[in-house]
Amino acid sequence: ASGFRVSGAPGRGEISASPLMVYAIADLHGDYDQAIAALRLCGLIAADGSWAGGNATLVQTGDQVDRGPDSLKVLELFRTLRRQAAQAGGRVVTLLGNHEALNLEGDFRYVNEAELQSTGRETWSEMFDPEAGAIGAELRGHEAAVVAGGGGGGAAGAGG
C-alpha cells in the first residue's frame, strides 16, 4: 500500500477543485484505489474517474509505480487525466520519481511480484525500455522538477 489513507465515505469531505489552485500528490506506488480516493477527495475527478478539476493544475511528484499491485493502472489513469485536463483547460504534470527511474534502468526489485508475474518479466522489461518501450519513452519525457502555477513561471521543462 502507498502509506496514506483517505478516510470517510465517498462524497464525504470532498471539495471542489479551485481553478487557480495547484494540487500535488506523491508516492502512489501502484495503489490505484488510494489514487482514486485522493483525487476524489480533492475534487479533481468525478465519480466515474474522469477529470473534474476544470483549469486546475495537478502535479504528481513521481513514484507512481512499484510496491502496489496496480502500477500500470496508475500510469494509465494519469495518462488519461493529462489528456482530459488539457481539453478542459487544466493541466496534469507527472514527474519522474526514483521508482520510475529504477524501472527505466531495468531494476525491477520493487515491482509488485504479482503484477510482474501477471505481466511477465520480459514484457515488463520491454514496456519500460527507455528507447523502445512505450512506457519507457513516455517516462523519459517526464521532468524531475517543475514550477507550476502563477508568477509568470511555467514548467521548468515540458512537464507532463
PDB file of C-alpha atoms in Angstrom:
ATOM      1  CA  ALA A   1       0.000   0.000   0.000  1.00  0.00           C
ATOM      2  CA  SER A   2       1.010   3.572  -0.508  1.00  0.00           C
ATOM      3  CA  GLY A   3       1.376   4.817   3.049  1.00  0.00           C
ATOM      4  CA  PHE A   4      -1.569   7.210   3.065  1.00  0.00           C
ATOM      5  CA  ARG A   5      -5.230   6.633   3.643  1.00  0.00           C
ATOM      6  CA  VAL A   6      -8.261   8.726   2.841  1.00  0.00           C
ATOM      7  CA  SER A   7     -10.945   8.237   5.457  1.00  0.00           C
ATOM      8  CA  GLY A   8     -14.656   8.755   5.228  1.00  0.00           C
ATOM      9  CA  ALA A   9     -17.342   7.564   2.909  1.00  0.00           C
ATOM     10  CA  PRO A  10     -17.261   8.566  -0.768  1.00  0.00           C
ATOM     11  CA  GLY A  11     -18.724  12.023  -1.147  1.00  0.00           C
ATOM     12  CA  ARG A  12     -17.943  12.981   2.448  1.00  0.00           C
ATOM     13  CA  GLY A  13     -15.256  15.553   2.947  1.00  0.00           C
ATOM     14  CA  GLU A  14     -14.732  16.051  -0.764  1.00  0.00           C
ATOM     15  CA  ILE A  15     -14.141  19.550  -2.049  1.00  0.00           C
ATOM     16  CA  SER A  16     -14.466  21.155  -5.443  1.00  0.00           C
ATOM     17  CA  ALA A  17     -11.235  21.874  -7.280  1.00  0.00           C
ATOM     18  CA  SER A  18     -10.384  25.552  -7.425  1.00  0.00           C
ATOM     19  CA  PRO A  19      -9.445  26.799 -10.896  1.00  0.00           C
ATOM     20  CA  LEU A  20      -6.499  28.804  -9.549  1.00  0.00           C
ATOM     21  CA  MET A  21      -5.134  26.062  -7.352  1.00  0.00           C
ATOM     22  CA  VAL A  22      -2.185  23.768  -7.770  1.00  0.00           C
ATOM     23  CA  TYR A  23      -2.642  20.325  -6.257  1.00  0.00           C
ATOM     24  CA  ALA A  24       0.195  17.894  -5.597  1.00  0.00           C
ATOM     25  CA  ILE A  25       0.094  14.187  -4.916  1.00  0.00           C
ATOM     26  CA  ALA A  26       3.100  11.979  -4.273  1.00  0.00           C
ATOM     27  CA  ASP A  27       4.168   8.361  -3.954  1.00  0.00           C
ATOM     28  CA  LEU A  28       1.153   6.455  -5.252  1.00  0.00           C
ATOM     29  CA  HIS A  29       3.275   3.316  -5.634  1.00  0.00           C
ATOM     30  CA  GLY A  30       0.816   1.299  -7.697  1.00  0.00           C
ATOM     31  CA  ASP A  31      -2.104   1.842  -5.293  1.00  0.00           C
ATOM     32  CA  TYR A  32      -4.864   2.665  -7.767  1.00  0.00           C
ATOM     33  CA  ASP A  33      -7.703   2.665  -5.223  1.00  0.00           C
ATOM     34  CA  GLN A  34      -5.972   5.196  -2.976  1.00  0.00           C
ATOM     35  CA  ALA A  35      -5.026   7.309  -6.009  1.00  0.00           C
ATOM     36  CA  ILE A  36      -8.705   7.489  -6.952  1.00  0.00           C
ATOM     37  CA  ALA A  37      -9.708   8.259  -3.349  1.00  0.00           C
ATOM     38  CA  ALA A  38      -7.168  11.079  -3.042  1.00  0.00           C
ATOM     39  CA  LEU A  39      -8.119  12.619  -6.393  1.00  0.00           C
ATOM     40  CA  ARG A  40     -11.819  12.442  -5.497  1.00  0.00           C
ATOM     41  CA  LEU A  41     -11.157  13.992  -2.095  1.00  0.00           C
ATOM     42  CA  CYS A  42      -9.527  16.962  -3.849  1.00  0.00           C
ATOM     43  CA  GLY A  43     -12.423  17.256  -6.287  1.00  0.00           C
ATOM     44  CA  LEU A  44     -10.139  16.632  -9.252  1.00  0.00           C
ATOM     45  CA  ILE A  45     -12.023  13.636 -10.623  1.00  0.00           C
ATOM     46  CA  ALA A  46     -15.696  12.741 -10.865  1.00  0.00           C
ATOM     47  CA  ALA A  47     -17.290   9.538  -9.587  1.00  0.00           C
ATOM     48  CA  ASP A  48     -16.622   7.910 -12.978  1.00  0.00           C
ATOM     49  CA  GLY A  49     -12.900   8.744 -12.727  1.00  0.00           C
ATOM     50  CA  SER A  50     -12.929  11.499 -15.350  1.00  0.00           C
ATOM     51  CA  TRP A  51     -11.247  14.897 -14.902  1.00  0.00           C
ATOM     52  CA  ALA A  52     -13.414  17.303 -12.886  1.00  0.00           C
ATOM     53  CA  GLY A  53     -10.710  19.817 -11.990  1.00  0.00           C
ATOM     54  CA  GLY A  54     -11.546  22.361 -14.698  1.00  0.00           C
ATOM     55  CA  ASN A  55      -8.479  24.508 -15.270  1.00  0.00           C
ATOM     56  CA  ALA A  56      -6.716  23.482 -12.054  1.00  0.00           C
ATOM     57  CA  THR A  57      -3.180  22.087 -12.127  1.00  0.00           C
ATOM     58  CA  LEU A  58      -2.341  18.700 -10.656  1.00  0.00           C
ATOM     59  CA  VAL A  59       1.297  17.757 -10.112  1.00  0.00           C
ATOM     60  CA  GLN A  60       2.056  14.104  -9.438  1.00  0.00           C
ATOM     61  CA  THR A  61       5.536  14.185  -7.942  1.00  0.00           C
ATOM     62  CA  GLY A  62       6.666  10.747  -9.052  1.00  0.00           C
ATOM     63  CA  ASP A  63       6.728   7.203  -7.748  1.00  0.00           C
ATOM     64  CA  GLN A  64       3.546   6.126  -9.496  1.00  0.00           C
ATOM     65  CA  VAL A  65       4.991   2.640  -9.861  1.00  0.00           C
ATOM     66  CA  ASP A  66       6.294  -0.226  -7.707  1.00  0.00           C
ATOM     67  CA  ARG A  67       5.212  -1.787  -4.436  1.00  0.00           C
ATOM     68  CA  GLY A  68       1.425  -1.840  -5.080  1.00  0.00           C
ATOM     69  CA  PRO A  69      -0.371  -4.211  -7.454  1.00  0.00           C
ATOM     70  CA  ASP A  70      -1.617  -1.645  -9.983  1.00  0.00           C
ATOM     71  CA  SER A  71       1.349   0.352 -11.292  1.00  0.00           C
ATOM     72  CA  LEU A  72       0.229   0.048 -14.922  1.00  0.00           C
ATOM     73  CA  LYS A  73      -3.300   1.090 -13.998  1.00  0.00           C
ATOM     74  CA  VAL A  74      -1.995   4.171 -12.145  1.00  0.00           C
ATOM     75  CA  LEU A  75       0.154   5.136 -15.145  1.00  0.00           C
ATOM     76  CA  GLU A  76      -2.860   4.795 -17.446  1.00  0.00           C
ATOM     77  CA  LEU A  77      -5.030   6.851 -15.071  1.00  0.00           C
ATOM     78  CA  PHE A  78      -2.613   9.780 -15.184  1.00  0.00           C
ATOM     79  CA  ARG A  79      -2.149   9.436 -18.945  1.00  0.00           C
ATOM     80  CA  THR A  80      -5.939   9.734 -19.346  1.00  0.00           C
ATOM     81  CA  LEU A  81      -6.270  12.585 -16.848  1.00  0.00           C
ATOM     82  CA  ARG A  82      -3.473  14.510 -18.585  1.00  0.00           C
ATOM     83  CA  ARG A  83      -5.430  14.363 -21.841  1.00  0.00           C
ATOM     84  CA  GLN A  84      -8.787  15.208 -20.232  1.00  0.00           C
ATOM     85  CA  ALA A  85      -7.373  18.083 -18.164  1.00  0.00           C
ATOM     86  CA  ALA A  86      -5.795  19.651 -21.244  1.00  0.00           C
ATOM     87  CA  GLN A  87      -9.152  19.540 -23.030  1.00  0.00           C
ATOM     88  CA  ALA A  88     -10.762  21.323 -20.055  1.00  0.00           C
ATOM     89  CA  GLY A  89      -8.045  23.985 -19.795  1.00  0.00           C
ATOM     90  CA  GLY A  90      -6.359  22.299 -16.830  1.00  0.00           C
ATOM     91  CA  ARG A  91      -3.033  20.617 -16.511  1.00  0.00           C
ATOM     92  CA  VAL A  92      -1.708  17.343 -15.146  1.00  0.00           C
ATOM     93  CA  VAL A  93       2.053  17.175 -14.728  1.00  0.00           C
ATOM     94  CA  THR A  94       3.706  13.881 -13.876  1.00  0.00           C
ATOM     95  CA  LEU A  95       7.267  13.998 -12.616  1.00  0.00           C
ATOM     96  CA  LEU A  96       9.902  11.301 -12.815  1.00  0.00           C
ATOM     97  CA  GLY A  97      10.405   9.648  -9.447  1.00  0.00           C
ATOM     98  CA  ASN A  98      13.189   7.365  -8.376  1.00  0.00           C
ATOM     99  CA  HIS A  99      10.969   4.289  -8.839  1.00  0.00           C
ATOM    100  CA  GLU A 100      10.232   5.214 -12.448  1.00  0.00           C
ATOM    101  CA  ALA A 101      13.985   5.733 -12.929  1.00  0.00           C
ATOM    102  CA  LEU A 102      14.710   2.304 -11.431  1.00  0.00           C
ATOM    103  CA  ASN A 103      12.323   0.656 -13.896  1.00  0.00           C
ATOM    104  CA  LEU A 104      13.874   2.567 -16.800  1.00  0.00           C
ATOM    105  CA  GLU A 105      17.249   1.189 -15.683  1.00  0.00           C
ATOM    106  CA  GLY A 106      15.881  -2.361 -15.636  1.00  0.00           C
ATOM    107  CA  ASP A 107      15.840  -2.592 -11.834  1.00  0.00           C
ATOM    108  CA  PHE A 108      12.551  -4.311 -11.005  1.00  0.00           C
ATOM    109  CA  ARG A 109      13.247  -5.307  -7.395  1.00  0.00           C
ATOM    110  CA  TYR A 110      10.429  -3.095  -6.054  1.00  0.00           C
ATOM    111  CA  VAL A 111       7.822  -4.087  -8.658  1.00  0.00           C
ATOM    112  CA  ASN A 112       4.904  -5.896  -7.047  1.00  0.00           C
ATOM    113  CA  GLU A 113       5.598  -9.600  -7.585  1.00  0.00           C
ATOM    114  CA  ALA A 114       2.025 -10.445  -8.607  1.00  0.00           C
ATOM    115  CA  GLU A 115       1.931  -7.596 -11.149  1.00  0.00           C
ATOM    116  CA  LEU A 116       5.322  -8.581 -12.536  1.00  0.00           C
ATOM    117  CA  GLN A 117       4.283 -12.237 -12.846  1.00  0.00           C
ATOM    118  CA  SER A 118       0.926 -11.447 -14.475  1.00  0.00           C
ATOM    119  CA  THR A 119       2.581  -9.095 -16.981  1.00  0.00           C
ATOM    120  CA  GLY A 120       5.676 -11.222 -17.458  1.00  0.00           C
ATOM    121  CA  ARG A 121       9.168 -10.038 -16.586  1.00  0.00           C
ATOM    122  CA  GLU A 122      10.252  -9.888 -20.229  1.00  0.00           C
ATOM    123  CA  THR A 123       7.144  -7.922 -21.246  1.00  0.00           C
ATOM    124  CA  TRP A 124       7.640  -5.549 -18.307  1.00  0.00           C
ATOM    125  CA  SER A 125      11.231  -5.021 -19.345  1.00  0.00           C
ATOM    126  CA  GLU A 126      10.170  -4.295 -22.927  1.00  0.00           C
ATOM    127  CA  MET A 127       7.459  -1.822 -21.836  1.00  0.00           C
ATOM    128  CA  PHE A 128       9.886   0.113 -19.618  1.00  0.00           C
ATOM    129  CA  ASP A 129      12.776   0.067 -22.088  1.00  0.00           C
ATOM    130  CA  PRO A 130      13.721   3.765 -22.357  1.00  0.00           C
ATOM    131  CA  GLU A 131      14.453   3.535 -26.075  1.00  0.00           C
ATOM    132  CA  ALA A 132      11.927   1.084 -27.488  1.00  0.00           C
ATOM    133  CA  GLY A 133       9.222   0.669 -24.849  1.00  0.00           C
ATOM    134  CA  ALA A 134       6.009   2.699 -24.916  1.00  0.00           C
ATOM    135  CA  ILE A 135       6.055   3.347 -21.169  1.00  0.00           C
ATOM    136  CA  GLY A 136       9.808   3.902 -21.163  1.00  0.00           C
ATOM    137  CA  ALA A 137       9.551   6.525 -23.889  1.00  0.00           C
ATOM    138  CA  GLU A 138       6.719   8.261 -22.045  1.00  0.00           C
ATOM    139  CA  LEU A 139       8.597   8.288 -18.724  1.00  0.00           C
ATOM    140  CA  ARG A 140      11.756   9.503 -20.415  1.00  0.00           C
ATOM    141  CA  GLY A 141       9.810  12.671 -21.260  1.00  0.00           C
ATOM    142  CA  HIS A 142       8.872  13.362 -17.642  1.00  0.00           C
ATOM    143  CA  GLU A 143      10.728  16.128 -15.840  1.00  0.00           C
ATOM    144  CA  ALA A 144      12.333  15.655 -12.439  1.00  0.00           C
ATOM    145  CA  ALA A 145      11.103  19.093 -11.266  1.00  0.00           C
ATOM    146  CA  VAL A 146       8.555  21.674 -12.337  1.00  0.00           C
ATOM    147  CA  VAL A 147       7.423  25.183 -11.439  1.00  0.00           C
ATOM    148  CA  ALA A 148       3.623  25.143 -11.506  1.00  0.00           C
ATOM    149  CA  GLY A 149       1.171  27.969 -11.014  1.00  0.00           C
ATOM    150  CA  GLY A 150       1.344  31.738 -11.366  1.00  0.00           C
ATOM    151  CA  GLY A 151       4.213  34.127 -11.132  1.00  0.00           C
ATOM    152  CA  GLY A 152       4.966  34.056 -14.834  1.00  0.00           C
ATOM    153  CA  GLY A 153       6.902  30.834 -14.326  1.00  0.00           C
ATOM    154  CA  GLY A 154       5.643  27.794 -16.089  1.00  0.00           C
ATOM    155  CA  ALA A 155       7.306  24.454 -16.308  1.00  0.00           C
ATOM    156  CA  ALA A 156      10.976  24.040 -15.633  1.00  0.00           C
ATOM    157  CA  GLY A 157      10.703  21.740 -18.606  1.00  0.00           C
ATOM    158  CA  ALA A 158       7.936  20.209 -20.643  1.00  0.00           C
ATOM    159  CA  GLY A 159       6.425  18.519 -17.571  1.00  0.00           C
ATOM    160  CA  GLY A 160       3.520  16.251 -18.193  1.00  0.00           C
TER     161      GLY A 160
END
